[in-house]
Short mmCIF file of C-alpha atoms and ligand atoms in Angstrom, two decimals:
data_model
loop_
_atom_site.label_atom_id
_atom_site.label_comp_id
_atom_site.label_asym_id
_atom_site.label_seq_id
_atom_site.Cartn_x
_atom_site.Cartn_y
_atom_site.Cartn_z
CA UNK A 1183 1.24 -57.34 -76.63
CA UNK A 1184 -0.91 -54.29 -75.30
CA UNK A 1185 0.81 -51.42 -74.05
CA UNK A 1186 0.76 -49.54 -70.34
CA UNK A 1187 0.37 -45.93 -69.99
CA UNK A 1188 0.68 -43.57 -66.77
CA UNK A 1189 -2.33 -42.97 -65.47
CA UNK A 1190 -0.83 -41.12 -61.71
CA UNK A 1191 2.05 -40.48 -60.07
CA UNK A 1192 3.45 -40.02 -56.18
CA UNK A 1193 6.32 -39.85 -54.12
CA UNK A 1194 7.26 -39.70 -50.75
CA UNK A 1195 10.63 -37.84 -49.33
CA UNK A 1196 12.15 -38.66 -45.64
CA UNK A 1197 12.06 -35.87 -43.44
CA UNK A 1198 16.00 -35.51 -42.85
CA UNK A 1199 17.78 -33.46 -45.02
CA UNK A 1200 21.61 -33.59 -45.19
CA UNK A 1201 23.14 -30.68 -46.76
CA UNK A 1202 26.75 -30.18 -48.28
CA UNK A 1203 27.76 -28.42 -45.38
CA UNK A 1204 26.48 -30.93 -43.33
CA UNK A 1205 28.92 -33.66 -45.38
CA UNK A 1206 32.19 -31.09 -44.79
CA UNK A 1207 31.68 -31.89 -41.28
CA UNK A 1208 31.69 -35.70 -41.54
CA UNK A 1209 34.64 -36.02 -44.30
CA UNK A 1210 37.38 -34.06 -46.11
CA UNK A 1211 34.85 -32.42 -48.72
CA UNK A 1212 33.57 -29.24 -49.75
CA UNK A 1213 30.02 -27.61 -51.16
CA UNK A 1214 32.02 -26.33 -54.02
CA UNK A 1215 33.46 -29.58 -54.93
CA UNK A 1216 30.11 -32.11 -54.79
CA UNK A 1217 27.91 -29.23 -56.09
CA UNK A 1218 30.85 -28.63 -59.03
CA UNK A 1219 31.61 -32.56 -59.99
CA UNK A 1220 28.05 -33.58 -59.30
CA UNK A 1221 25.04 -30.92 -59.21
CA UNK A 1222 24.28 -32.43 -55.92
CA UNK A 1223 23.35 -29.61 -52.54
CA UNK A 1224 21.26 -31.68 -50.56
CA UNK A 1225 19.44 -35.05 -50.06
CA UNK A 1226 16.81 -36.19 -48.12
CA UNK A 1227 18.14 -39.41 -45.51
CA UNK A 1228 15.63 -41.12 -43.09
CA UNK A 1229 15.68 -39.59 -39.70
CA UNK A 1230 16.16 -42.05 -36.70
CA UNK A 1231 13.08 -44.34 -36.56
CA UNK A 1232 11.66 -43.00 -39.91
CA UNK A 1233 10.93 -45.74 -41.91
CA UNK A 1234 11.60 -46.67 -45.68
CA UNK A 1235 8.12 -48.38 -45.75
CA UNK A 1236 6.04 -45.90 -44.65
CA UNK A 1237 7.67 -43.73 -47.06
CA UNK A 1238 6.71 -46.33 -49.53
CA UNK A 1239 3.87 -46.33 -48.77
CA UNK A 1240 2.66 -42.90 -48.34
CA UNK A 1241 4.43 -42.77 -52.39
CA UNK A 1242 2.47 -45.52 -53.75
CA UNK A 1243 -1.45 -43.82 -51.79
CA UNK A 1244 -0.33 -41.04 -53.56
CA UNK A 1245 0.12 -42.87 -56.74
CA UNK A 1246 -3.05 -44.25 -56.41
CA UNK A 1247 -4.92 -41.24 -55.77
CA UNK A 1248 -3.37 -39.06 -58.58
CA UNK A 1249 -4.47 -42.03 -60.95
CA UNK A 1250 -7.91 -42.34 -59.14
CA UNK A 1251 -7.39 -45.95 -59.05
CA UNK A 1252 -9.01 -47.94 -56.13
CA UNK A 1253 -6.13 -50.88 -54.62
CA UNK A 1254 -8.68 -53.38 -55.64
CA UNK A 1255 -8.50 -52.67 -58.90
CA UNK A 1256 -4.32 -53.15 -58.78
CA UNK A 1257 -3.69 -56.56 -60.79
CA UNK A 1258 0.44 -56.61 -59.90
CA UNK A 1259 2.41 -54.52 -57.31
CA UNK A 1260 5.80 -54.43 -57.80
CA UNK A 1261 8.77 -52.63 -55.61
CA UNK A 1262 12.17 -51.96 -56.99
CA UNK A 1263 14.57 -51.67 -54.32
CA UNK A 1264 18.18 -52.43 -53.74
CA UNK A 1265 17.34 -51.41 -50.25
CA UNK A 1266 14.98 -53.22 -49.13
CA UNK A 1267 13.70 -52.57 -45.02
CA UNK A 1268 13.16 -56.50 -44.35
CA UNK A 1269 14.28 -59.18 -47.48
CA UNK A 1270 10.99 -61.42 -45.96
CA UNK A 1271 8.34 -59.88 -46.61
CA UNK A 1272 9.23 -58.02 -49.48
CA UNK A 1273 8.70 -54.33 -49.83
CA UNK A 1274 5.66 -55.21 -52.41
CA UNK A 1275 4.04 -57.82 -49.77
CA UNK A 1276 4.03 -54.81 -47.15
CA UNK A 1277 1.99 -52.84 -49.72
CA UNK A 1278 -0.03 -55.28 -50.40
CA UNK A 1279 -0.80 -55.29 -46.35
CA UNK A 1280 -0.41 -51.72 -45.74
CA UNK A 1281 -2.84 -51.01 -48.36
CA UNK A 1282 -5.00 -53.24 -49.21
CA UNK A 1283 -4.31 -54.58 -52.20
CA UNK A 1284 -6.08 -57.49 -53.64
CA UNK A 1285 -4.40 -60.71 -52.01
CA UNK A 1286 -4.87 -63.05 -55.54
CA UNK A 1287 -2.05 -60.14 -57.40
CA UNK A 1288 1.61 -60.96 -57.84
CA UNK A 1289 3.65 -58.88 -55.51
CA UNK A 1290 7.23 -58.81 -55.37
CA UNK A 1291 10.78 -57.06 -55.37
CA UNK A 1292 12.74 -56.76 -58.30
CA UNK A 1293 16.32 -55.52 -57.84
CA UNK A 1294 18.08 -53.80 -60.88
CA UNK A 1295 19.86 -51.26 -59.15
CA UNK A 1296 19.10 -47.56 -60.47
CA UNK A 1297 17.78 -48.74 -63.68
CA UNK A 1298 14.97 -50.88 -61.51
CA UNK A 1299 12.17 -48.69 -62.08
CA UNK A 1300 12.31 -49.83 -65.70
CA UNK A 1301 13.24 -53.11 -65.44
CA UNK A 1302 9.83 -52.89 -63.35
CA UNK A 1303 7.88 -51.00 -65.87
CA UNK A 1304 8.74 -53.33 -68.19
CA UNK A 1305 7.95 -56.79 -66.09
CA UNK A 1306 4.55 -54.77 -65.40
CA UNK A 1307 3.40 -54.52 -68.75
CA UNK A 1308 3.95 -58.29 -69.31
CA UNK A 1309 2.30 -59.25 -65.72
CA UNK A 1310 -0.94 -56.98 -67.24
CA UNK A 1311 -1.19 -58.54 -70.56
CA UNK A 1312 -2.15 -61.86 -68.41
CA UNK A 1313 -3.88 -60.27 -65.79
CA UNK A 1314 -7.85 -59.64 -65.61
CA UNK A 1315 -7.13 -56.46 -63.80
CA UNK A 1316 -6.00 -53.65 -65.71
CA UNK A 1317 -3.82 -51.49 -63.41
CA UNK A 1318 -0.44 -52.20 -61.91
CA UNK A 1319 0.96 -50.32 -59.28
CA UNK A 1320 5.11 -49.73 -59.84
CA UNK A 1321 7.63 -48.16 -57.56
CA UNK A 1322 10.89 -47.41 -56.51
CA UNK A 1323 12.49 -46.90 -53.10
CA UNK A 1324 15.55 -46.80 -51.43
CA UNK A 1325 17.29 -46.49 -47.95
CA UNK A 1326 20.49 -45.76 -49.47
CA UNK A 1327 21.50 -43.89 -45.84
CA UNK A 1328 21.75 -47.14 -44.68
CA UNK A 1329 24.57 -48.77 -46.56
CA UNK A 1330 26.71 -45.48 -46.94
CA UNK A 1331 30.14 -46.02 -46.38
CA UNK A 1332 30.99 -42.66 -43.98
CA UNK A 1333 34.88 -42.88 -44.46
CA UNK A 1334 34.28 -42.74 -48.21
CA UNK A 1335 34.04 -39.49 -49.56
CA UNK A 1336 34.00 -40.66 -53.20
CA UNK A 1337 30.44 -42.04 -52.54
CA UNK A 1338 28.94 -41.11 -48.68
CA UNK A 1339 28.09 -37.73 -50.49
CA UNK A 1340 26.03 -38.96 -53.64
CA UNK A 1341 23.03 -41.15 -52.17
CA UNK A 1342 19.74 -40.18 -50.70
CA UNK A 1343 16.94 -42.09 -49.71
CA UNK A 1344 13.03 -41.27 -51.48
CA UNK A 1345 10.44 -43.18 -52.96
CA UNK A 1346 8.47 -42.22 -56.17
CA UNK A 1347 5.37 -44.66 -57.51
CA UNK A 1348 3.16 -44.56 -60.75
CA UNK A 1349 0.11 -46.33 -61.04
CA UNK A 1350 -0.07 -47.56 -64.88
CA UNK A 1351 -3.01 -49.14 -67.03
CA UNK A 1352 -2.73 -51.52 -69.58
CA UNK A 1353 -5.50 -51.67 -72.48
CA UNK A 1354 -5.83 -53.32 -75.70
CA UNK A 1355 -4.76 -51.54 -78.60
CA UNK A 1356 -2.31 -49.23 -76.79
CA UNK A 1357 1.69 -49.29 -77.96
CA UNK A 1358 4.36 -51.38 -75.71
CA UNK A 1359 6.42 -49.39 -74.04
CA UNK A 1360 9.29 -50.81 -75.98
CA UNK A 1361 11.75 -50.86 -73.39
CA UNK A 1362 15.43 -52.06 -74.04
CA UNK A 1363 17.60 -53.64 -71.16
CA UNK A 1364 20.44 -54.77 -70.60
CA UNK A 1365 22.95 -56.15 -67.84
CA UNK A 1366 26.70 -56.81 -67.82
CA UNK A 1367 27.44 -58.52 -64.25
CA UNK A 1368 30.21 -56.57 -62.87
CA UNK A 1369 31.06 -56.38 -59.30
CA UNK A 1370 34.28 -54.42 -59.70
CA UNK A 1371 32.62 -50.97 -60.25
CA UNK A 1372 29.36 -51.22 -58.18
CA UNK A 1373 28.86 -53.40 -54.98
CA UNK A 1374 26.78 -53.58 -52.40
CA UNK A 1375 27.35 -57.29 -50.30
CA UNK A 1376 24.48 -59.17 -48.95
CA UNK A 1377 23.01 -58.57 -45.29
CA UNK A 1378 25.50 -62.02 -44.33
CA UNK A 1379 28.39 -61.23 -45.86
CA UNK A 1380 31.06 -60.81 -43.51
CA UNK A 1381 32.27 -57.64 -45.34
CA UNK A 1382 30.54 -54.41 -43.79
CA UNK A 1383 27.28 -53.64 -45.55
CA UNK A 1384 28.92 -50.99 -47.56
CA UNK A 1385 28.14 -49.94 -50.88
CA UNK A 1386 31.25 -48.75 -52.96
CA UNK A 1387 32.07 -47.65 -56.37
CA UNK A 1388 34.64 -46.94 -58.88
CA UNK A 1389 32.82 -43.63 -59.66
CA UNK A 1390 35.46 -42.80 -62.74
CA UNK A 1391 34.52 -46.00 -64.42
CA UNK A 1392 30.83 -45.84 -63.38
CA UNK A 1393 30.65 -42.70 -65.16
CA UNK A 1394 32.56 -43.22 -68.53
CA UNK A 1395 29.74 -46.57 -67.94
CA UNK A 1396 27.06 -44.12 -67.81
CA UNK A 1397 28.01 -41.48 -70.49
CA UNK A 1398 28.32 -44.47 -72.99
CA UNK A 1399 25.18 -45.92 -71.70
CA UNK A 1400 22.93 -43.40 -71.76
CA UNK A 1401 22.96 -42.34 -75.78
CA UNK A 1402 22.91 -46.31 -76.34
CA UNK A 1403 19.65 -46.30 -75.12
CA UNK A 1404 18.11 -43.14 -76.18
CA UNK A 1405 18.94 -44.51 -79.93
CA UNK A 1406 17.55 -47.66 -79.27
CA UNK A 1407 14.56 -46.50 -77.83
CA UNK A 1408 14.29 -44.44 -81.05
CA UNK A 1409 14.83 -46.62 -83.50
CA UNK A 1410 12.49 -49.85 -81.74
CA UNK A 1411 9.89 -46.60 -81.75
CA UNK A 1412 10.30 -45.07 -84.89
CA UNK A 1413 10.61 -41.91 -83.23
CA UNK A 1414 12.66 -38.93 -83.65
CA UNK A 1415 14.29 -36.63 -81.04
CA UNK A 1416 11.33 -33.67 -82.20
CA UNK A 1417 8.71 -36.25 -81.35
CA UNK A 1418 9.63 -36.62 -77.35
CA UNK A 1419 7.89 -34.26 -75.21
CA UNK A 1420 10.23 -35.23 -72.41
CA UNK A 1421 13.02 -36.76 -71.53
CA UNK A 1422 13.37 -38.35 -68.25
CA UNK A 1423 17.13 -39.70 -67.20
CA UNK A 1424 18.18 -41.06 -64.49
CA UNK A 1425 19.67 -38.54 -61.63
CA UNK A 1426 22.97 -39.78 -60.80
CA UNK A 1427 25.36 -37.15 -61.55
CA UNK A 1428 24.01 -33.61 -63.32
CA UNK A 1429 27.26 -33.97 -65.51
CA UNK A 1430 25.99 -37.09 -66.91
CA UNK A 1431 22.59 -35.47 -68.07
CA UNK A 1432 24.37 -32.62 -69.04
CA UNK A 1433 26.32 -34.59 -71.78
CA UNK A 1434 22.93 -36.36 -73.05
CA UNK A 1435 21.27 -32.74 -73.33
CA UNK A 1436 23.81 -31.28 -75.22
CA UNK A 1437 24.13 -34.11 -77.93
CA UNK A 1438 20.77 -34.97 -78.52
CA UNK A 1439 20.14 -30.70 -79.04
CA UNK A 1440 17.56 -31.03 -75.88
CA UNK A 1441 16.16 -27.80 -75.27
CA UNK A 1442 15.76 -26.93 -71.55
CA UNK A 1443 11.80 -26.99 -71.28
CA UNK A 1444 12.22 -31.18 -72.65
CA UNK A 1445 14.07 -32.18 -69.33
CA UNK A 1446 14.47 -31.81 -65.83
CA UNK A 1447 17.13 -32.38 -62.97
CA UNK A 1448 16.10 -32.61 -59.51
CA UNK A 1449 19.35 -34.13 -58.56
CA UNK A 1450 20.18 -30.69 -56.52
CA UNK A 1451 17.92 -31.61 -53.85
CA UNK A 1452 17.39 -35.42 -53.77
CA UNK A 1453 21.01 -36.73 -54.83
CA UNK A 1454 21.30 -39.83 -56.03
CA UNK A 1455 18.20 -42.13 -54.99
CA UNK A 1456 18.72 -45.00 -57.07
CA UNK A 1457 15.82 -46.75 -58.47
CA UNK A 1458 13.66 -44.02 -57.06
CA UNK A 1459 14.96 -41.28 -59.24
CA UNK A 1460 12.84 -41.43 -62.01
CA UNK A 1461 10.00 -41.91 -60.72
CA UNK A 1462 10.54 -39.17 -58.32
CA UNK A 1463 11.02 -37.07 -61.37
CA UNK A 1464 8.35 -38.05 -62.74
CA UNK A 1465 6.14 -36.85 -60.15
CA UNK A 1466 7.41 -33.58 -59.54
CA UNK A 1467 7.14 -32.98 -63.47
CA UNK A 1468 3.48 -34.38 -63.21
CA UNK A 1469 3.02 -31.84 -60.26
CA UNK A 1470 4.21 -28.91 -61.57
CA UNK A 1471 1.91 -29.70 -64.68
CA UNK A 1472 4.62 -30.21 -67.17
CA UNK A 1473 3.59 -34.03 -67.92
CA UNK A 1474 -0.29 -35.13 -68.10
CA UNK A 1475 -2.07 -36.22 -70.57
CA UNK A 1476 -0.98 -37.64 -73.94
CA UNK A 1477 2.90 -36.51 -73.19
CA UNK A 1478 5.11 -38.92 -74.38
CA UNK A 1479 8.09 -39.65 -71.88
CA UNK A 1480 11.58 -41.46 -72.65
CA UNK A 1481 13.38 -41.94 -69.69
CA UNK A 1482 16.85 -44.25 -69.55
CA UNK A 1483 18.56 -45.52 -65.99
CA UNK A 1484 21.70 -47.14 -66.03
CA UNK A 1485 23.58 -48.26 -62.67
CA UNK A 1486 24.98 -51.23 -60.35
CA UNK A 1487 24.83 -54.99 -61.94
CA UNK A 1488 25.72 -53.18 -63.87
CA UNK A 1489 22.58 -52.36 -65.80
CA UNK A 1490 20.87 -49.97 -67.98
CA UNK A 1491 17.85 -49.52 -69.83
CA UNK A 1492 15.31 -47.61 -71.59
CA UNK A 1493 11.66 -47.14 -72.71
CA UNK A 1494 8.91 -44.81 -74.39
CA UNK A 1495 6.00 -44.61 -72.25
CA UNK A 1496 3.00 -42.00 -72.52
CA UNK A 1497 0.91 -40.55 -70.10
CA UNK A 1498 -3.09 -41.74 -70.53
N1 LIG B 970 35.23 -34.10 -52.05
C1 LIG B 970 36.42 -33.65 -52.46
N2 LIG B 970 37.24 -34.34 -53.26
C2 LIG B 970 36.83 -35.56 -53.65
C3 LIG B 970 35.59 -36.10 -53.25
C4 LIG B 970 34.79 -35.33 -52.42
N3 LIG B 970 33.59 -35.75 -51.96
N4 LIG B 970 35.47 -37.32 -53.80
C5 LIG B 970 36.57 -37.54 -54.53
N5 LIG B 970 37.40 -36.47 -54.43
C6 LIG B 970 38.71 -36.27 -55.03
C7 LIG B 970 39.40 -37.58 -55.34
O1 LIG B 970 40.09 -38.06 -54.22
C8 LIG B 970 40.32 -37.16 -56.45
O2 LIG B 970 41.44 -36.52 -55.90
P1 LIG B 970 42.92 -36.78 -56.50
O3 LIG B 970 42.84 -36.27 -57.91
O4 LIG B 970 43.80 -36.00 -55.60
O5 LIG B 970 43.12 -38.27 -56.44
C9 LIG B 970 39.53 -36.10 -57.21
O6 LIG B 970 38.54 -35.63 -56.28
C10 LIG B 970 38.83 -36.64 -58.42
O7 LIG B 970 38.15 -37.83 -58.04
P2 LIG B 970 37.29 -38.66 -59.05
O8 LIG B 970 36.71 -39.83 -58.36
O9 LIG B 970 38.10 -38.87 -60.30
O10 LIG B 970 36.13 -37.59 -59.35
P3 LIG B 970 35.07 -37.58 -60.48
O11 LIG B 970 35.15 -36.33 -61.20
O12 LIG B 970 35.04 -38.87 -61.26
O13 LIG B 970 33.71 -37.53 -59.61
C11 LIG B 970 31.92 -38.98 -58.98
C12 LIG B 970 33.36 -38.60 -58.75
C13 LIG B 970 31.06 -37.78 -58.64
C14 LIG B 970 31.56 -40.15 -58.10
C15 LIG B 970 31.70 -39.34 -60.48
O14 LIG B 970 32.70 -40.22 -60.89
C16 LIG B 970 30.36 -39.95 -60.77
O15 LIG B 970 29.34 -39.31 -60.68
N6 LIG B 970 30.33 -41.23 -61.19
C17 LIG B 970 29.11 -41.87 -61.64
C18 LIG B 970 28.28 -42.35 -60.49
C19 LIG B 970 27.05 -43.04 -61.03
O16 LIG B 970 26.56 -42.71 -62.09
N7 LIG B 970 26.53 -44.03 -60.32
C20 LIG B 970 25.40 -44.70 -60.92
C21 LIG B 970 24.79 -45.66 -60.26
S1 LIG B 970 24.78 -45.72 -58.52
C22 LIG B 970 23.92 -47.21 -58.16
O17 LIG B 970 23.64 -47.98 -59.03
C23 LIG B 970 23.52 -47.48 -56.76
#
C-alpha cells in the first residue's frame, strides 16, 4: 500500500472564549484547581449563532491553501466529529457543498471520539490507494459546548470547541503511515447518548478511570508505532499527543526522555477539543515553522468508545 504525507494544514477557532474565571462563576471551581489538575486556562466555545460548520469550513480552505491543493483535486473528504451540527448531511457532505469539492469523492463522518483524527488518517490512506485523485482532505471538529453538562464540574470545565484540517497526498512509493488502533466498547467511563435518547444530551465521564485509561494508553502506542516503524525515540522529530489533560503528556514526556523542543501543548488555551486536538496542534506547529518539510510526526489520541490509536506520518 502507498503511503500519505502532509502536504498543509488549517484550523479554525470560535470566537468565544471561556476563561477559568469565567467557569468559578458557573460552578464550585477554581483557576488554581483546573489550571493545577489539568493545564487547562481557557477554551474557545461557539458564541450564540456561531456555527461549527463554518468553522469547519474556514479550517479545511485553510488546509487547502497551506497545501496549495485546488478542491477538485480532493479524491475523499472525511470529517471526524462526535459533534456533529446536523447527523443528515454529514459534516463532510457540507464541505463537499460549501466548497466545492468534486461530487464523484467519498465524503463522510467517522466518529472515534478524540482519537478520530487518526482513525481518519488512517481510512484516508486506504480510500487514496483506490482513488485516481491523489489528495484527501481530513479533519476534525467539535461543538463540544453543546453537550456540556453545566452542573458537572468534573467535566463542564475540560471541553472546547475548534476545528483543525490537513490536506494529505498519497503517492506511490511513499511509507504507510502505519497506524495502530484500537477500541474497547465501554460506556461506563465515556458517554455521550444519541440526539433521541430520552437522557439529556450530556456527555459524562469517569475522569479517574479515563485517565489511568489514558496514561496506559498512550506508551502502548508510542511502542507500537515504533516497533511497526522500526524507529527509535532519536529518530522522531515530533511528537504530537493528544491534548486532553497536560498531566497526561507530561507522563509520556518524561518516560520516553522527550526533550522540550520535540513536543508541544496547546491545551492552555484550547482545552480539550476532542478529535480536533491534533490537528489543531498540528497547525499551530506548522505555523510557527516548527513542522514542514520532511519532519517526521508521531502523534497518539486515545478517548471515548473507548479508543486509542497511533501513527508515523511525515510532512511532504
Ligand atoms: N474544581 C474543583 N474541584 C474539582 C473539580 C473542579 N472542576 N472537579 C473535580 N473536583 C474535585 C472532586 O470532587 C474531588 O474532590 P473530593 O476528593 O473531595 O471527592 C477532587 O477534585 C479530585 O477529583 P478527581 O476527579 O479525582 O480529579 P482528577 O485529579 O482525576 O482530575 C480530571 C479530574 C481532570 C477530569 C482527570 O481525571 C482527567 O483529566 N481525566 C482524563 C480525561 C481524558 O483524558 N478524557 C479523554 C477523552 S475525552 C473524550 O473522548 C470526549
Amino acid at each position: 500500500m502507498n503511503g500519505i504525507k502532509i502536504r498543509g494544514t488549517g484550523r479554525g477557532v470560535p470566537s468565544k472564549l471561556v476563561t477559568n474565571r469565567d467557569l468559578e462563576k458557573i460552578v464550585d471551581t477554581s483557576d488554581e484547581w483546573i489550571t493545577a489538575r489539568t493545564g487547562i486556562r481557557t477554551r474557545h466555545h461557539c458564541a450564540e449563532g456561531e456555527r461549527i460548520s463554518a468553522i469547519t469550513a474556514q479550517a479545511a480552505r485553510r488546509a487547502l491553501e497551506d497545501a496549495g491543493v485546488s478542491p477538485d483535486q480532493i479524491g475523499a473528504c472525511l470529517v471526524a466529529t462526535a459533534t456533529p451540527e446536523t447527523l443528515v448531511p454529514s459534516a463532510a457532505c457540507a464541505l463537499q457543498r460549501d466548497l466545492g469539492l468534486p461530487q464523484d469523492i467519498p465524503c463522510f463522518d467517522l466518529n472515534a471520539a478524540c482519537t478520530g483524527f487518526l482513525f481518519a488518517l488512517h481510512t484516508m490512506e486506504c480510500l487514496l490507494n483506490a482513488s485516481p485523485r491523489k489528495f484527501g482532505l481530513v479533519v476534525g471538529a467539535e461543538n463540544l459546548s453543546r453537550v456540556i453538562n453545566w452542573a458537572d464540574r468534573g467535566t463542564c470545565i475540560l471541553f472546547g470547541d475548534g476545528a483543525g484540517a490537513a490536506v494529505v497526498e498519497c503517492r506511490e512509493g511513499w511509507p504507510s503511515i502505519s497506524a495502530v488502533l484500537g477500541c474497547h466498547g465501554n460506556s461506563e467511563l465515556l458517554y455521550l447518548p444519541g440526539p433521541e435518547s430520552e437522557e439529556h444530551g450530556y456527555l459524562s465521564m469517569e475522569g479517574t478511570r479515563v485517565f489511568k485509561f489514558a496514561v496506559e494508553a498512550v506508551p502502548w502506542c508510542v511502542d507500537q508505532v515504533l516497533k511497526k516503524t522500526g524507529r527509535t525515540v532519536e529518530d522522531i522529530d515530533f511528537f504530537v499527543f493528544h491534548q486532553a489533560n497536560a498531566r497526561i503528556i507530561d507522563l509520556a514526556v518524561r518516560k520516553y526522555h522527550i526533550p522540550p523542543e520535540k513536543y508541544y501543548k496547546n491545551i492552555a488555551e484550547y482545552g480539550n477539543t476532542s478529535a480536533a486536538s491534533i490537528p489543531l496542534v498540528l497547525s499551530e506547529l506548522r505555523e510557527q515553522g516548527k513542522i514542514g518539510p520532511g519532519s517526521r510526526i508521531l502523534a497518539v489520541g486515545f478517548g471515548g468508545g473507548l479508543t486509542w490509536g497511533g501513527c508515523l506520518i511525515e510532512f511532504a
